PDB file of C-alpha atoms and ligand atoms in Angstrom:
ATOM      1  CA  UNK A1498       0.000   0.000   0.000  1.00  0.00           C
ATOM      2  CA  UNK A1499       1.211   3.640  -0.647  1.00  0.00           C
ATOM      3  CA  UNK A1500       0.636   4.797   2.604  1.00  0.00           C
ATOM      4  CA  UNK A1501       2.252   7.782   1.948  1.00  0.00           C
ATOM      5  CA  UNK A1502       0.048   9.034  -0.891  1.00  0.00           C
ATOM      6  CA  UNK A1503      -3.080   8.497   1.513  1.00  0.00           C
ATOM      7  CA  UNK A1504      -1.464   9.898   4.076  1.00  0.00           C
ATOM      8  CA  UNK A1505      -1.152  13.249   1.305  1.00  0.00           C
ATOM      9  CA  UNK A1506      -4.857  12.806   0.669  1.00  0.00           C
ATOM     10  CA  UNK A1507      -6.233  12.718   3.959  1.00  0.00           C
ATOM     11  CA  UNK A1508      -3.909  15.666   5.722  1.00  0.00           C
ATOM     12  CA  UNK A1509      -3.825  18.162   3.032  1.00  0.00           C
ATOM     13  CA  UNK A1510      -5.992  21.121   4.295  1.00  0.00           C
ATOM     14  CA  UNK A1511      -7.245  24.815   2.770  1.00  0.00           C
ATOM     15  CA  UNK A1512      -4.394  27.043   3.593  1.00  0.00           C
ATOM     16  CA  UNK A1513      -5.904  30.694   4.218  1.00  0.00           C
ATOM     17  CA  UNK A1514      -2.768  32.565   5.024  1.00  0.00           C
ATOM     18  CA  UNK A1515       0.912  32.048   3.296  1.00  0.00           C
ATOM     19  CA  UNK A1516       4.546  33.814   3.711  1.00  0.00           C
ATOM     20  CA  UNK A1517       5.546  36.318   1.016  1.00  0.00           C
ATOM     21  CA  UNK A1518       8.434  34.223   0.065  1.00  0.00           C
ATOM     22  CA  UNK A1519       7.590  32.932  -3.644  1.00  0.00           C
ATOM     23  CA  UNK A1520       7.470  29.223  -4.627  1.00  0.00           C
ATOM     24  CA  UNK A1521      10.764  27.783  -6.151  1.00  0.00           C
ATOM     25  CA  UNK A1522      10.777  26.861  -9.784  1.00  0.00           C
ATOM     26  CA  UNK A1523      11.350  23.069  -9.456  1.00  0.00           C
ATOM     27  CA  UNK A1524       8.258  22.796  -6.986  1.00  0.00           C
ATOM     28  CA  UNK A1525       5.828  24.875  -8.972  1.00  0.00           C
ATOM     29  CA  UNK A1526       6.872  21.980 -12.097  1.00  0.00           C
ATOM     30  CA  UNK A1527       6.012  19.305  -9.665  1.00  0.00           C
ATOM     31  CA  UNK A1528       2.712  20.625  -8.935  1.00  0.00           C
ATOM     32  CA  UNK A1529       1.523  21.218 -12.480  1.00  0.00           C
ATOM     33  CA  UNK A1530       2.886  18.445 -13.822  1.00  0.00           C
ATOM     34  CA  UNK A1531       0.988  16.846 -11.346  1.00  0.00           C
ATOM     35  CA  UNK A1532      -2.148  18.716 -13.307  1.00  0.00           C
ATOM     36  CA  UNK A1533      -1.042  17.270 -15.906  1.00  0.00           C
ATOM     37  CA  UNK A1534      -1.647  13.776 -15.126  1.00  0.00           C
ATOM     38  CA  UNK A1535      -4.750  14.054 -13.511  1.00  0.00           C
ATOM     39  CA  UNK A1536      -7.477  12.058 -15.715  1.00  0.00           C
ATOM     40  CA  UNK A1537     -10.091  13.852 -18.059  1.00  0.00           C
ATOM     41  CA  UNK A1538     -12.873  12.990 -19.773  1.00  0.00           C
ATOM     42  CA  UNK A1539     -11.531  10.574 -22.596  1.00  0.00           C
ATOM     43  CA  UNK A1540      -8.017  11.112 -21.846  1.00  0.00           C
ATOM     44  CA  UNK A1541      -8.571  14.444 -24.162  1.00  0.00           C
ATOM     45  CA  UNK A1542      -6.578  16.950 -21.843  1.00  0.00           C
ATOM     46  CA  UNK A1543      -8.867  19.547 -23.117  1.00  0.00           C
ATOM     47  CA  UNK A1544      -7.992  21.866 -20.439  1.00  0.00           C
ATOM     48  CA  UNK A1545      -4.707  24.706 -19.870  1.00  0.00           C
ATOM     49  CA  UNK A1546      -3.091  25.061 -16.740  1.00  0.00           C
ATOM     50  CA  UNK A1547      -1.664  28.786 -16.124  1.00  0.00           C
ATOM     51  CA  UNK A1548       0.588  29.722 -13.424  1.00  0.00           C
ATOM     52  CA  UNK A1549       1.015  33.135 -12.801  1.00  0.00           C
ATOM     53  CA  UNK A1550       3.706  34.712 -10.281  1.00  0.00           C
ATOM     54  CA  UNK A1551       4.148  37.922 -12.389  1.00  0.00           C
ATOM     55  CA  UNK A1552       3.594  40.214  -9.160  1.00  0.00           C
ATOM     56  CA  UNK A1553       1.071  42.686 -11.367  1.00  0.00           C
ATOM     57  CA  UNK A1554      -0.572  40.082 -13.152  1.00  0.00           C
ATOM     58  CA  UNK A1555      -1.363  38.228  -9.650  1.00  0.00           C
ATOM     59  CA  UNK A1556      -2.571  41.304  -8.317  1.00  0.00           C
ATOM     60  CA  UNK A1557      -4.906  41.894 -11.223  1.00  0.00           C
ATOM     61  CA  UNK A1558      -5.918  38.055 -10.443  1.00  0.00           C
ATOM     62  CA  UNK A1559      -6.774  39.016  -6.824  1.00  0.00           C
ATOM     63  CA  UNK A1560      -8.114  42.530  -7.740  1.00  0.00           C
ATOM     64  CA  UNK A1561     -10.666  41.070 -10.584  1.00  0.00           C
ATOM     65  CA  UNK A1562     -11.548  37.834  -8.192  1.00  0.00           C
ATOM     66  CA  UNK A1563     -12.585  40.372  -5.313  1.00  0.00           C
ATOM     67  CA  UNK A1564     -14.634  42.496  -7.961  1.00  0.00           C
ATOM     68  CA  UNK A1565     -16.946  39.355  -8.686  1.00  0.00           C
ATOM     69  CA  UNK A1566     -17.075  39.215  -4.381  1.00  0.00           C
ATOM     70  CA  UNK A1567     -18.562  42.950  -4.582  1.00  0.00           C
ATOM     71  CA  UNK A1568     -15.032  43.617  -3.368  1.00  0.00           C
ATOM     72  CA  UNK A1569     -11.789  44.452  -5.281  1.00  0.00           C
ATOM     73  CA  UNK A1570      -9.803  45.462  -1.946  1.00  0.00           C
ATOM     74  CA  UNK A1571     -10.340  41.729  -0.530  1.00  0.00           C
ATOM     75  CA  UNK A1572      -7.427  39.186  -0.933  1.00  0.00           C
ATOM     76  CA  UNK A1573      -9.718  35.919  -1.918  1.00  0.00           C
ATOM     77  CA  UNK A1574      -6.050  34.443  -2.663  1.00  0.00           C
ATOM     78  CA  UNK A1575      -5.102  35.246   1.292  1.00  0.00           C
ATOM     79  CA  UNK A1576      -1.435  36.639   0.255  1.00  0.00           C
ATOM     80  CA  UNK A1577      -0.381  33.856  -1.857  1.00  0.00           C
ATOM     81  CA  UNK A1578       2.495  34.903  -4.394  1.00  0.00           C
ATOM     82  CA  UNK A1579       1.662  32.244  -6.912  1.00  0.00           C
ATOM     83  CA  UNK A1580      -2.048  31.600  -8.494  1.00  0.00           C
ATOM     84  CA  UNK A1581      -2.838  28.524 -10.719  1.00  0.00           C
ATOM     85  CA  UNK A1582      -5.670  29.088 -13.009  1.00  0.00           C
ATOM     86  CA  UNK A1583      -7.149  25.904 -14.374  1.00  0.00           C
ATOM     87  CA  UNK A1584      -9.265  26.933 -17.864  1.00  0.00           C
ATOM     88  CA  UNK A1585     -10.753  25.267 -20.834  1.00  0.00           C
ATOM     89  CA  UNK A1586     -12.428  25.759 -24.131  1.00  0.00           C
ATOM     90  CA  UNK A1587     -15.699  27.525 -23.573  1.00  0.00           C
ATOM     91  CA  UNK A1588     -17.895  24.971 -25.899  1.00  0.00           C
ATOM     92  CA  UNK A1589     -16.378  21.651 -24.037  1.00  0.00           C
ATOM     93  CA  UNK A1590     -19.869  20.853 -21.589  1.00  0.00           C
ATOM     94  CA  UNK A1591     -17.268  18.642 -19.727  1.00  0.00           C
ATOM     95  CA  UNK A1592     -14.938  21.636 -18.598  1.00  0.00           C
ATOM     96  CA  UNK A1593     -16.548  21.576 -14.795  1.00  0.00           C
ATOM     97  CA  UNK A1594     -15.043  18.139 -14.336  1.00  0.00           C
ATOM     98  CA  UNK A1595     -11.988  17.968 -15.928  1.00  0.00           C
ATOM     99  CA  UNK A1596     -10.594  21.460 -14.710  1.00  0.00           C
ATOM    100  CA  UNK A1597     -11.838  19.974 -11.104  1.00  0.00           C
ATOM    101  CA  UNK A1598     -10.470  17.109 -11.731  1.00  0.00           C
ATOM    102  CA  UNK A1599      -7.186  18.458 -12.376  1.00  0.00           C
ATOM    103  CA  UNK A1600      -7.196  20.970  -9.850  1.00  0.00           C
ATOM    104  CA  UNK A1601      -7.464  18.121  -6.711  1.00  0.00           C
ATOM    105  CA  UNK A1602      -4.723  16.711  -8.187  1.00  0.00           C
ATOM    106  CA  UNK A1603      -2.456  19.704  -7.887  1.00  0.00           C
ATOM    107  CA  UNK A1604      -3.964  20.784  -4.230  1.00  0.00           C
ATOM    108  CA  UNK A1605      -2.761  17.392  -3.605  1.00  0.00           C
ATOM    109  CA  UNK A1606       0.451  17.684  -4.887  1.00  0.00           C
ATOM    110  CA  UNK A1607       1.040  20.670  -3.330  1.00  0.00           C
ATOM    111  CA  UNK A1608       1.058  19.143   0.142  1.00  0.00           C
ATOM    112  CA  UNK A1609       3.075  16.395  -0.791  1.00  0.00           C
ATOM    113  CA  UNK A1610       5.596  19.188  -2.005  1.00  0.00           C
ATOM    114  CA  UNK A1611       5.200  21.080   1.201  1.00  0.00           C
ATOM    115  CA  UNK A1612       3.259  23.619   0.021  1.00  0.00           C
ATOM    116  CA  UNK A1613       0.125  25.325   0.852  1.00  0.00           C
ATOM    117  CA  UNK A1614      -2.983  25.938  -1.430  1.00  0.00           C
ATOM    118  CA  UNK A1615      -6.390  26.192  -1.341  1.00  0.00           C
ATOM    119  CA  UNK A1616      -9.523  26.086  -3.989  1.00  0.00           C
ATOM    120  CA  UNK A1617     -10.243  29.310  -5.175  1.00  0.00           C
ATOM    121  CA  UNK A1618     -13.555  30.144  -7.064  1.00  0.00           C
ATOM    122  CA  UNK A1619     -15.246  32.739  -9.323  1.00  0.00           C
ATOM    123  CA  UNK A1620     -13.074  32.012 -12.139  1.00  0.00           C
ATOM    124  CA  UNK A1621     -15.782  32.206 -14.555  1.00  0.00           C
ATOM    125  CA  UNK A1622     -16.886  35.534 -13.696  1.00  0.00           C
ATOM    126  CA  UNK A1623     -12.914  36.703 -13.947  1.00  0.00           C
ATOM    127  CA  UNK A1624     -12.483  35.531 -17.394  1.00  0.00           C
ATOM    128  CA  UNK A1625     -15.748  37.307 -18.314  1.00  0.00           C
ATOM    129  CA  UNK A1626     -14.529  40.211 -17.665  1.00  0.00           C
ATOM    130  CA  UNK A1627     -12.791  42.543 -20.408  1.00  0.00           C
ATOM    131  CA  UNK A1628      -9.369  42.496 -18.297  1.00  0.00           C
ATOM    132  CA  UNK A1629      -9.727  38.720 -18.025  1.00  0.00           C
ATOM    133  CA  UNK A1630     -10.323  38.481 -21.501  1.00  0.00           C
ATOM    134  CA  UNK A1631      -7.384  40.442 -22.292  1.00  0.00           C
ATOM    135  CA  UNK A1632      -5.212  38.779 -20.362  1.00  0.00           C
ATOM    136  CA  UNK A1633      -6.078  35.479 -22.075  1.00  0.00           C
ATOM    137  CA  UNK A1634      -4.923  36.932 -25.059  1.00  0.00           C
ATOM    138  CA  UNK A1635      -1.829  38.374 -23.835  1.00  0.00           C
ATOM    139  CA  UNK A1636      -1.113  34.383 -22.565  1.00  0.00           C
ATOM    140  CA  UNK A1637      -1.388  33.695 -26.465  1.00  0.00           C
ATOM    141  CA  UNK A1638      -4.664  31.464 -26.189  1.00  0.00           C
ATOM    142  CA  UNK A1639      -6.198  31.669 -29.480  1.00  0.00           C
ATOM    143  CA  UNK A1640      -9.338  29.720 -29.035  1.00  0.00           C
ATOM    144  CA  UNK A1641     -12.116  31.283 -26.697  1.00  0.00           C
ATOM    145  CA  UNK A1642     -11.488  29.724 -23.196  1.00  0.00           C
ATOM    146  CA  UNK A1643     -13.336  29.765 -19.640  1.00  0.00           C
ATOM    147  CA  UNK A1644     -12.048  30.204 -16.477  1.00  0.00           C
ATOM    148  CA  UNK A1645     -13.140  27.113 -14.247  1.00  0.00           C
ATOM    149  CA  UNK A1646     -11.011  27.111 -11.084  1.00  0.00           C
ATOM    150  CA  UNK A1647      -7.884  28.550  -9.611  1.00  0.00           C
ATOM    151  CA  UNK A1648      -5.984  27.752  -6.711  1.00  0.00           C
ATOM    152  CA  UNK A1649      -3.338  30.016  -4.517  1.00  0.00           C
ATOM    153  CA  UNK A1650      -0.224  28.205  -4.228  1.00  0.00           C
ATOM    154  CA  UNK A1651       2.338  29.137  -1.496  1.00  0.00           C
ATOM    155  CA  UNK A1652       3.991  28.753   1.931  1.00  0.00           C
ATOM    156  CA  UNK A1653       1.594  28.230   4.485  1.00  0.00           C
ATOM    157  CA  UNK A1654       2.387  30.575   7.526  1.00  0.00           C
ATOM    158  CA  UNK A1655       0.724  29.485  10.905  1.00  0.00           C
ATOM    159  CA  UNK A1656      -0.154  26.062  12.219  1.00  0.00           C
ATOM    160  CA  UNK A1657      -1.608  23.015   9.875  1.00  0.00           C
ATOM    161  CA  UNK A1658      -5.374  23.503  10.410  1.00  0.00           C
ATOM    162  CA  UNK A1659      -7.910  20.292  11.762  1.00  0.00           C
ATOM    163  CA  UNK A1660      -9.994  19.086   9.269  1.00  0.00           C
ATOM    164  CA  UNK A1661     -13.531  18.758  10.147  1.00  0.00           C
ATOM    165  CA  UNK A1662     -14.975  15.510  11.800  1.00  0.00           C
ATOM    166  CA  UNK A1663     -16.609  13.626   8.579  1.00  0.00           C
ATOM    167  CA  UNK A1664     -20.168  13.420   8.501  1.00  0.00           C
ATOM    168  CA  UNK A1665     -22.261  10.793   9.651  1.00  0.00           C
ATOM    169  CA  UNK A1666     -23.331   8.158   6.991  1.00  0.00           C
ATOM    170  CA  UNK A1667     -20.956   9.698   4.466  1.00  0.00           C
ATOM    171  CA  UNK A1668     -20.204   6.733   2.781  1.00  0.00           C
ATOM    172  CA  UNK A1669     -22.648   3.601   2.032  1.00  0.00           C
ATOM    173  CA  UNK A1670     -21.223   0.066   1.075  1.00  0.00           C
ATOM    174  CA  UNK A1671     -23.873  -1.583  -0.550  1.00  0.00           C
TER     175      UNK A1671
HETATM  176  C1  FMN B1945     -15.878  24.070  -5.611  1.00  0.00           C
HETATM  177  C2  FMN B1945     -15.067  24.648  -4.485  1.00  0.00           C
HETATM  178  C3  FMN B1945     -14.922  26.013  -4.378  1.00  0.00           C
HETATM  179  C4  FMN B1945     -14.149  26.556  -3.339  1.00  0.00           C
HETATM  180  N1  FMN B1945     -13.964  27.911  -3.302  1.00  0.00           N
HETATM  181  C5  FMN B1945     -13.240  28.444  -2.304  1.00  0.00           C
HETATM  182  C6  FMN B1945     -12.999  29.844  -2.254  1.00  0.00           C
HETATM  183  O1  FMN B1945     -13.383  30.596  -3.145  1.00  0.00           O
HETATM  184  N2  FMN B1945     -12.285  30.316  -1.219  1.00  0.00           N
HETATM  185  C7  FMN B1945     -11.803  29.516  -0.226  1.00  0.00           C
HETATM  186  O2  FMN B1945     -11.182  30.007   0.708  1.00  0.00           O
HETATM  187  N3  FMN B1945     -11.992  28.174  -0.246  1.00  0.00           N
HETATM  188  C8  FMN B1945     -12.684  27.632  -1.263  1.00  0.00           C
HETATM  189  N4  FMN B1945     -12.843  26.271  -1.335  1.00  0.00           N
HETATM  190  C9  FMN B1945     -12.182  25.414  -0.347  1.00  0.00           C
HETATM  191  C10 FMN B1945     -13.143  24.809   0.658  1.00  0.00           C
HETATM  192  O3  FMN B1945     -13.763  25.831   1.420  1.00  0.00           O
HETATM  193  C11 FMN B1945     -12.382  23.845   1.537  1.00  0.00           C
HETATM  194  O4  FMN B1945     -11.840  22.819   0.729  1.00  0.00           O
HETATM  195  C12 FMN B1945     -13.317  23.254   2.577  1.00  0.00           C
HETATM  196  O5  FMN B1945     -13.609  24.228   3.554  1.00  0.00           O
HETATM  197  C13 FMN B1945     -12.766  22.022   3.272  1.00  0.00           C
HETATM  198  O6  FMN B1945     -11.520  22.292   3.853  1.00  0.00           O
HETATM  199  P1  FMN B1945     -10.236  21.398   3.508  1.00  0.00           P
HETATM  200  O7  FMN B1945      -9.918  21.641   2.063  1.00  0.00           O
HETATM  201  O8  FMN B1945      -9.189  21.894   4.450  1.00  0.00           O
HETATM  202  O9  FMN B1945     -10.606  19.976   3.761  1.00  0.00           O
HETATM  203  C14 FMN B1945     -13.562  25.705  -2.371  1.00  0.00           C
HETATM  204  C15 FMN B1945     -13.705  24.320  -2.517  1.00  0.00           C
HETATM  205  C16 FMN B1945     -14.409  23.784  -3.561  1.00  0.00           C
HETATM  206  C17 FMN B1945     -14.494  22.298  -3.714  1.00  0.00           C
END
């Protein structure tokens, strides 16, 4: 058994506040390579994984993110330096679950690299909006593509928070 890996899956937790030291290169490839092997529908890999750390650009991430909260002042990425968007064609009706699908996988990863991260939503709204858009085209993506998820990516600063006590009758065995 790789006790290990389900030791990954059942410790790694939403990380809400990180240091302001950036994430090193070699484990930012980790992660989304990571992505990269999570499955998709068909094997198709229909989905991009971006990584931004460009300073401006991830404050334009967290600036845009907190306009779709009412908000533009509020940090939904909680101080992380690095912010993984997970996108995908906008016709694909399969883009929830593969871009989900390959988000886990680098949340995941991240942990087992000893890095923090946590989901981050509203990407759809972001890409929606003309500086979204723009930015998509500045990243060279010629075919129209939504945002599905993002993550923050980072060094967690404080202590490893609890998870939550299951629920009862989570899981049947019939
Ligand atoms: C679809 C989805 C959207 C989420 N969006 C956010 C979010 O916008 N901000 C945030 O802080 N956490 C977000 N989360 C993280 C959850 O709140 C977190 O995973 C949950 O509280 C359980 O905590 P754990 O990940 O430590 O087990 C999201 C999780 C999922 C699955």
């Amino acid at each position: 058994m790789k006790q290990e890996a389900l030791e990954v899956l059942r410790n790694r937790r939403a990380i809400r506040s990180y240091k302001e030291e950036q994430v090193p290169s070699d484990l930012l490839q980790k992660v989304l390579e990571m992505g990269t092997y999570a499955p998709t529908a068909g094997g198709r890999q229909k989905p991009y994984i971006v990584a931004v750390q460009d300073p401006d650009t991830v404050k334009l991430l967290k600036k845009l993110n907190g306009r779709v909260m009412g908000n533009e002042d509020a940090d939904p990425y909680y101080g992380a330096s690095t912010i993984i968007l997970v996108l995908a064609p906008k016709d694909y009706a399969l883009a929830d679950l593969d871009c989900a699908s390959i988000l886990v996988n680098m949340l995941n990863a991240a942990y087992a690299v000893g890095l923090g991260s946590v989901w981050v939503h509203r990407s759809h709204e972001v890409f929606e909006y003309e500086e979204g858009k723009a930015l998509l085209k500045k990243w060279g993506f010629e075919e129209e593509l939504q945002g599905v998820c993002s993550m923050a990516l980072g060094y967690a600063e404080g202590e490893h928070p609890e998870a939550a006590p299951r629920k009862e009758g989570y899981v049947r065995i019939v």
